[in-house]
PDB file of C-alpha atoms in Angstrom:
ATOM      1  CA  UNK A   1       0.000   0.000   0.000  1.00 59.00           C
ATOM      2  CA  UNK A   2       1.551   3.286  -1.143  1.00 81.00           C
ATOM      3  CA  UNK A   3       1.070   6.133   1.296  1.00 92.00           C
ATOM      4  CA  UNK A   4       0.999   9.881   0.781  1.00 96.00           C
ATOM      5  CA  UNK A   5       3.556  12.152   2.379  1.00 96.00           C
ATOM      6  CA  UNK A   6       3.711  15.852   3.166  1.00 97.00           C
ATOM      7  CA  UNK A   7       4.309  17.735  -0.077  1.00 97.00           C
ATOM      8  CA  UNK A   8       2.609  15.161  -2.325  1.00 97.00           C
ATOM      9  CA  UNK A   9      -0.220  16.308  -4.567  1.00 97.00           C
ATOM     10  CA  UNK A  10      -3.578  15.352  -3.013  1.00 97.00           C
ATOM     11  CA  UNK A  11      -5.495  12.942  -5.244  1.00 97.00           C
ATOM     12  CA  UNK A  12      -8.569  14.614  -6.697  1.00 96.00           C
ATOM     13  CA  UNK A  13     -11.996  13.136  -6.061  1.00 97.00           C
ATOM     14  CA  UNK A  14     -15.604  13.494  -7.128  1.00 97.00           C
ATOM     15  CA  UNK A  15     -17.924  11.422  -4.945  1.00 98.00           C
ATOM     16  CA  UNK A  16     -21.588  11.540  -3.883  1.00 98.00           C
ATOM     17  CA  UNK A  17     -22.351  12.861  -0.420  1.00 98.00           C
ATOM     18  CA  UNK A  18     -25.077  11.806   2.006  1.00 98.00           C
ATOM     19  CA  UNK A  19     -27.628  13.827  -0.022  1.00 97.00           C
ATOM     20  CA  UNK A  20     -26.573  12.335  -3.361  1.00 96.00           C
ATOM     21  CA  UNK A  21     -24.809  15.542  -4.433  1.00 97.00           C
ATOM     22  CA  UNK A  22     -21.421  15.268  -6.149  1.00 97.00           C
ATOM     23  CA  UNK A  23     -18.579  16.766  -4.108  1.00 97.00           C
ATOM     24  CA  UNK A  24     -15.218  17.598  -5.670  1.00 97.00           C
ATOM     25  CA  UNK A  25     -11.980  18.391  -3.880  1.00 97.00           C
ATOM     26  CA  UNK A  26     -11.470  21.242  -6.363  1.00 94.00           C
ATOM     27  CA  UNK A  27     -14.710  22.874  -5.151  1.00 94.00           C
ATOM     28  CA  UNK A  28     -12.849  24.072  -2.056  1.00 94.00           C
ATOM     29  CA  UNK A  29     -10.787  26.537  -4.086  1.00 86.00           C
ATOM     30  CA  UNK A  30      -7.635  27.693  -2.372  1.00 89.00           C
ATOM     31  CA  UNK A  31      -8.759  26.813   1.150  1.00 95.00           C
ATOM     32  CA  UNK A  32      -7.461  23.974   3.309  1.00 97.00           C
ATOM     33  CA  UNK A  33      -9.543  20.829   3.640  1.00 98.00           C
ATOM     34  CA  UNK A  34      -9.441  18.121   6.287  1.00 98.00           C
ATOM     35  CA  UNK A  35     -10.113  14.845   4.460  1.00 98.00           C
ATOM     36  CA  UNK A  36     -10.621  11.929   6.796  1.00 98.00           C
ATOM     37  CA  UNK A  37     -11.345   8.278   6.045  1.00 98.00           C
ATOM     38  CA  UNK A  38     -13.346   6.140   8.431  1.00 97.00           C
ATOM     39  CA  UNK A  39     -14.288   2.439   8.228  1.00 96.00           C
ATOM     40  CA  UNK A  40     -18.067   2.461   8.766  1.00 96.00           C
ATOM     41  CA  UNK A  41     -20.805   4.953   9.502  1.00 96.00           C
ATOM     42  CA  UNK A  42     -22.659   4.671  12.791  1.00 93.00           C
ATOM     43  CA  UNK A  43     -20.000   2.691  14.637  1.00 92.00           C
ATOM     44  CA  UNK A  44     -18.370   3.729  17.910  1.00 91.00           C
ATOM     45  CA  UNK A  45     -14.947   4.948  16.800  1.00 94.00           C
ATOM     46  CA  UNK A  46     -16.267   6.557  13.634  1.00 96.00           C
ATOM     47  CA  UNK A  47     -18.972   8.395  15.568  1.00 96.00           C
ATOM     48  CA  UNK A  48     -16.417   9.634  18.120  1.00 97.00           C
ATOM     49  CA  UNK A  49     -14.102  10.866  15.360  1.00 97.00           C
ATOM     50  CA  UNK A  50     -16.865  12.548  13.357  1.00 97.00           C
ATOM     51  CA  UNK A  51     -18.534  14.169  16.387  1.00 97.00           C
ATOM     52  CA  UNK A  52     -15.166  15.516  17.514  1.00 98.00           C
ATOM     53  CA  UNK A  53     -14.636  17.079  14.077  1.00 98.00           C
ATOM     54  CA  UNK A  54     -18.169  18.485  14.167  1.00 98.00           C
ATOM     55  CA  UNK A  55     -17.563  19.989  17.596  1.00 98.00           C
ATOM     56  CA  UNK A  56     -14.219  21.461  16.455  1.00 97.00           C
ATOM     57  CA  UNK A  57     -15.857  23.245  13.503  1.00 95.00           C
ATOM     58  CA  UNK A  58     -15.532  26.763  15.000  1.00 96.00           C
ATOM     59  CA  UNK A  59     -11.776  26.327  15.423  1.00 96.00           C
ATOM     60  CA  UNK A  60     -11.355  24.659  12.041  1.00 97.00           C
ATOM     61  CA  UNK A  61     -13.418  27.353  10.352  1.00 96.00           C
ATOM     62  CA  UNK A  62     -11.393  30.094  12.053  1.00 96.00           C
ATOM     63  CA  UNK A  63      -8.338  28.550  10.378  1.00 97.00           C
ATOM     64  CA  UNK A  64     -10.144  28.588   7.014  1.00 96.00           C
ATOM     65  CA  UNK A  65     -10.608  24.812   6.842  1.00 97.00           C
ATOM     66  CA  UNK A  66     -13.500  22.647   5.699  1.00 97.00           C
ATOM     67  CA  UNK A  67     -14.056  18.982   6.585  1.00 98.00           C
ATOM     68  CA  UNK A  68     -14.920  16.040   4.332  1.00 98.00           C
ATOM     69  CA  UNK A  69     -15.387  12.451   5.529  1.00 98.00           C
ATOM     70  CA  UNK A  70     -15.051   9.430   3.226  1.00 98.00           C
ATOM     71  CA  UNK A  71     -16.043   5.787   3.760  1.00 98.00           C
ATOM     72  CA  UNK A  72     -17.246   2.836   1.684  1.00 97.00           C
ATOM     73  CA  UNK A  73     -20.810   3.335   3.011  1.00 97.00           C
ATOM     74  CA  UNK A  74     -23.628   4.087   0.579  1.00 97.00           C
ATOM     75  CA  UNK A  75     -25.126   7.618   0.655  1.00 97.00           C
ATOM     76  CA  UNK A  76     -28.292   6.300   2.330  1.00 97.00           C
ATOM     77  CA  UNK A  77     -26.329   4.962   5.314  1.00 96.00           C
ATOM     78  CA  UNK A  78     -24.337   8.202   5.514  1.00 97.00           C
ATOM     79  CA  UNK A  79     -27.603  10.192   5.479  1.00 97.00           C
ATOM     80  CA  UNK A  80     -29.154   8.234   8.374  1.00 97.00           C
ATOM     81  CA  UNK A  81     -25.985   8.717  10.408  1.00 97.00           C
ATOM     82  CA  UNK A  82     -25.789  12.425   9.569  1.00 98.00           C
ATOM     83  CA  UNK A  83     -29.464  12.932  10.436  1.00 97.00           C
ATOM     84  CA  UNK A  84     -28.763  11.401  13.840  1.00 97.00           C
ATOM     85  CA  UNK A  85     -25.631  13.448  14.649  1.00 97.00           C
ATOM     86  CA  UNK A  86     -25.952  16.577  12.458  1.00 97.00           C
ATOM     87  CA  UNK A  87     -22.304  16.658  11.407  1.00 98.00           C
ATOM     88  CA  UNK A  88     -22.636  19.656   9.104  1.00 96.00           C
ATOM     89  CA  UNK A  89     -20.072  18.507   6.551  1.00 98.00           C
ATOM     90  CA  UNK A  90     -20.113  16.159   3.547  1.00 98.00           C
ATOM     91  CA  UNK A  91     -19.862  12.417   4.148  1.00 98.00           C
ATOM     92  CA  UNK A  92     -18.738  10.913   0.857  1.00 98.00           C
ATOM     93  CA  UNK A  93     -19.446   7.447  -0.466  1.00 98.00           C
ATOM     94  CA  UNK A  94     -16.519   5.479  -1.943  1.00 98.00           C
ATOM     95  CA  UNK A  95     -17.983   1.931  -2.144  1.00 96.00           C
ATOM     96  CA  UNK A  96     -15.382   0.655  -4.606  1.00 96.00           C
ATOM     97  CA  UNK A  97     -12.584   2.232  -2.498  1.00 96.00           C
ATOM     98  CA  UNK A  98     -11.077   3.905  -5.583  1.00 96.00           C
ATOM     99  CA  UNK A  99     -10.272   7.113  -3.691  1.00 97.00           C
ATOM    100  CA  UNK A 100      -9.240   5.209  -0.570  1.00 97.00           C
ATOM    101  CA  UNK A 101      -6.719   3.347  -2.736  1.00 96.00           C
ATOM    102  CA  UNK A 102      -5.314   6.630  -4.087  1.00 97.00           C
ATOM    103  CA  UNK A 103      -4.832   7.954  -0.550  1.00 98.00           C
ATOM    104  CA  UNK A 104      -3.269   4.657   0.593  1.00 96.00           C
ATOM    105  CA  UNK A 105      -5.917   3.969   3.235  1.00 97.00           C
ATOM    106  CA  UNK A 106      -7.364   0.701   1.907  1.00 96.00           C
ATOM    107  CA  UNK A 107      -5.505  -2.295   3.269  1.00 93.00           C
ATOM    108  CA  UNK A 108      -5.382  -5.385   5.409  1.00 88.00           C
ATOM    109  CA  UNK A 109      -6.852  -5.083   8.878  1.00 87.00           C
ATOM    110  CA  UNK A 110      -7.113  -7.530  11.769  1.00 82.00           C
ATOM    111  CA  UNK A 111      -9.997  -7.988  14.167  1.00 78.00           C
ATOM    112  CA  UNK A 112     -10.126 -10.816  16.705  1.00 85.00           C
ATOM    113  CA  UNK A 113      -7.426 -12.666  14.761  1.00 86.00           C
ATOM    114  CA  UNK A 114      -9.302 -12.423  11.456  1.00 88.00           C
ATOM    115  CA  UNK A 115      -7.745 -10.571   8.508  1.00 90.00           C
ATOM    116  CA  UNK A 116      -9.855  -8.608   6.041  1.00 85.00           C
ATOM    117  CA  UNK A 117      -9.593  -5.648   3.663  1.00 91.00           C
ATOM    118  CA  UNK A 118     -10.962  -2.275   4.691  1.00 93.00           C
ATOM    119  CA  UNK A 119     -10.401   1.386   5.447  1.00 96.00           C
ATOM    120  CA  UNK A 120      -7.466   2.182   7.684  1.00 95.00           C
ATOM    121  CA  UNK A 121      -8.672   5.175   9.707  1.00 97.00           C
ATOM    122  CA  UNK A 122      -6.662   8.148   8.476  1.00 98.00           C
ATOM    123  CA  UNK A 123      -6.798  11.926   8.224  1.00 98.00           C
ATOM    124  CA  UNK A 124      -5.161  14.396   5.865  1.00 98.00           C
ATOM    125  CA  UNK A 125      -4.814  18.144   5.738  1.00 98.00           C
ATOM    126  CA  UNK A 126      -4.841  19.337   2.149  1.00 98.00           C
ATOM    127  CA  UNK A 127      -3.548  22.893   1.806  1.00 97.00           C
ATOM    128  CA  UNK A 128      -4.893  25.577  -0.516  1.00 94.00           C
ATOM    129  CA  UNK A 129      -2.573  24.520  -3.343  1.00 95.00           C
ATOM    130  CA  UNK A 130      -3.855  20.909  -3.103  1.00 96.00           C
ATOM    131  CA  UNK A 131      -0.703  19.556  -1.494  1.00 97.00           C
ATOM    132  CA  UNK A 132      -0.686  17.221   1.498  1.00 98.00           C
ATOM    133  CA  UNK A 133       0.231  19.353   4.522  1.00 97.00           C
ATOM    134  CA  UNK A 134      -0.417  16.578   7.051  1.00 98.00           C
ATOM    135  CA  UNK A 135      -0.919  12.812   6.720  1.00 98.00           C
ATOM    136  CA  UNK A 136      -2.017  10.701   9.676  1.00 98.00           C
ATOM    137  CA  UNK A 137      -2.422   6.969   9.004  1.00 97.00           C
ATOM    138  CA  UNK A 138      -3.972   4.759  11.693  1.00 95.00           C
ATOM    139  CA  UNK A 139      -5.041   7.903  13.527  1.00 97.00           C
ATOM    140  CA  UNK A 140      -6.939   7.551  16.777  1.00 96.00           C
ATOM    141  CA  UNK A 141     -10.529   8.834  16.643  1.00 96.00           C
ATOM    142  CA  UNK A 142      -9.797  10.909  19.748  1.00 96.00           C
ATOM    143  CA  UNK A 143      -6.550  12.390  18.346  1.00 97.00           C
ATOM    144  CA  UNK A 144      -7.790  13.395  14.872  1.00 97.00           C
ATOM    145  CA  UNK A 145      -8.787  16.950  15.812  1.00 98.00           C
ATOM    146  CA  UNK A 146      -5.587  17.654  17.751  1.00 97.00           C
ATOM    147  CA  UNK A 147      -3.401  16.458  14.894  1.00 98.00           C
ATOM    148  CA  UNK A 148      -5.201  18.339  12.099  1.00 98.00           C
ATOM    149  CA  UNK A 149      -5.458  21.554  14.158  1.00 97.00           C
ATOM    150  CA  UNK A 150      -1.703  21.492  14.722  1.00 96.00           C
ATOM    151  CA  UNK A 151      -1.065  21.323  10.962  1.00 97.00           C
ATOM    152  CA  UNK A 152      -3.676  23.968  10.169  1.00 97.00           C
ATOM    153  CA  UNK A 153      -2.154  26.337  12.727  1.00 96.00           C
ATOM    154  CA  UNK A 154       1.257  25.855  11.075  1.00 94.00           C
ATOM    155  CA  UNK A 155      -0.277  26.845   7.713  1.00 92.00           C
ATOM    156  CA  UNK A 156      -1.292  30.257   9.065  1.00 89.00           C
ATOM    157  CA  UNK A 157       0.776  33.208   7.787  1.00 81.00           C
TER     158      UNK A 157
END
């Protein structure tokens, strides 16, 4: 699995969100974007991570950043989850893991001794010129906000 590093060009994407609308990375213009990948909507760790990002929105917004979540879930599942927690940012559907592959977050995982393929929880800060400013593979749901805020603060003039 190839991983992205700081300075790499962020892979572009166009994916449907929880409302069925197409979302493109390029739609964010020259502003930073936090792109995070999570394994499955409406599960414990993913809910913790997403709620923490939702709650950090004032601080992220003050630093000029938007948030986009991506998982293999279908838009309908994303919508139910968003309706329940009111995240306020796009949750994108990547069921064939094409974008996850490009970001290097699709790989072998282990659970209770069983190996399977899936999303490796990760977060990225994409700067205004579409370069990776921060890459956090196997990030803890509780540490996502702290890590991305640190990078976003470093991007400030």
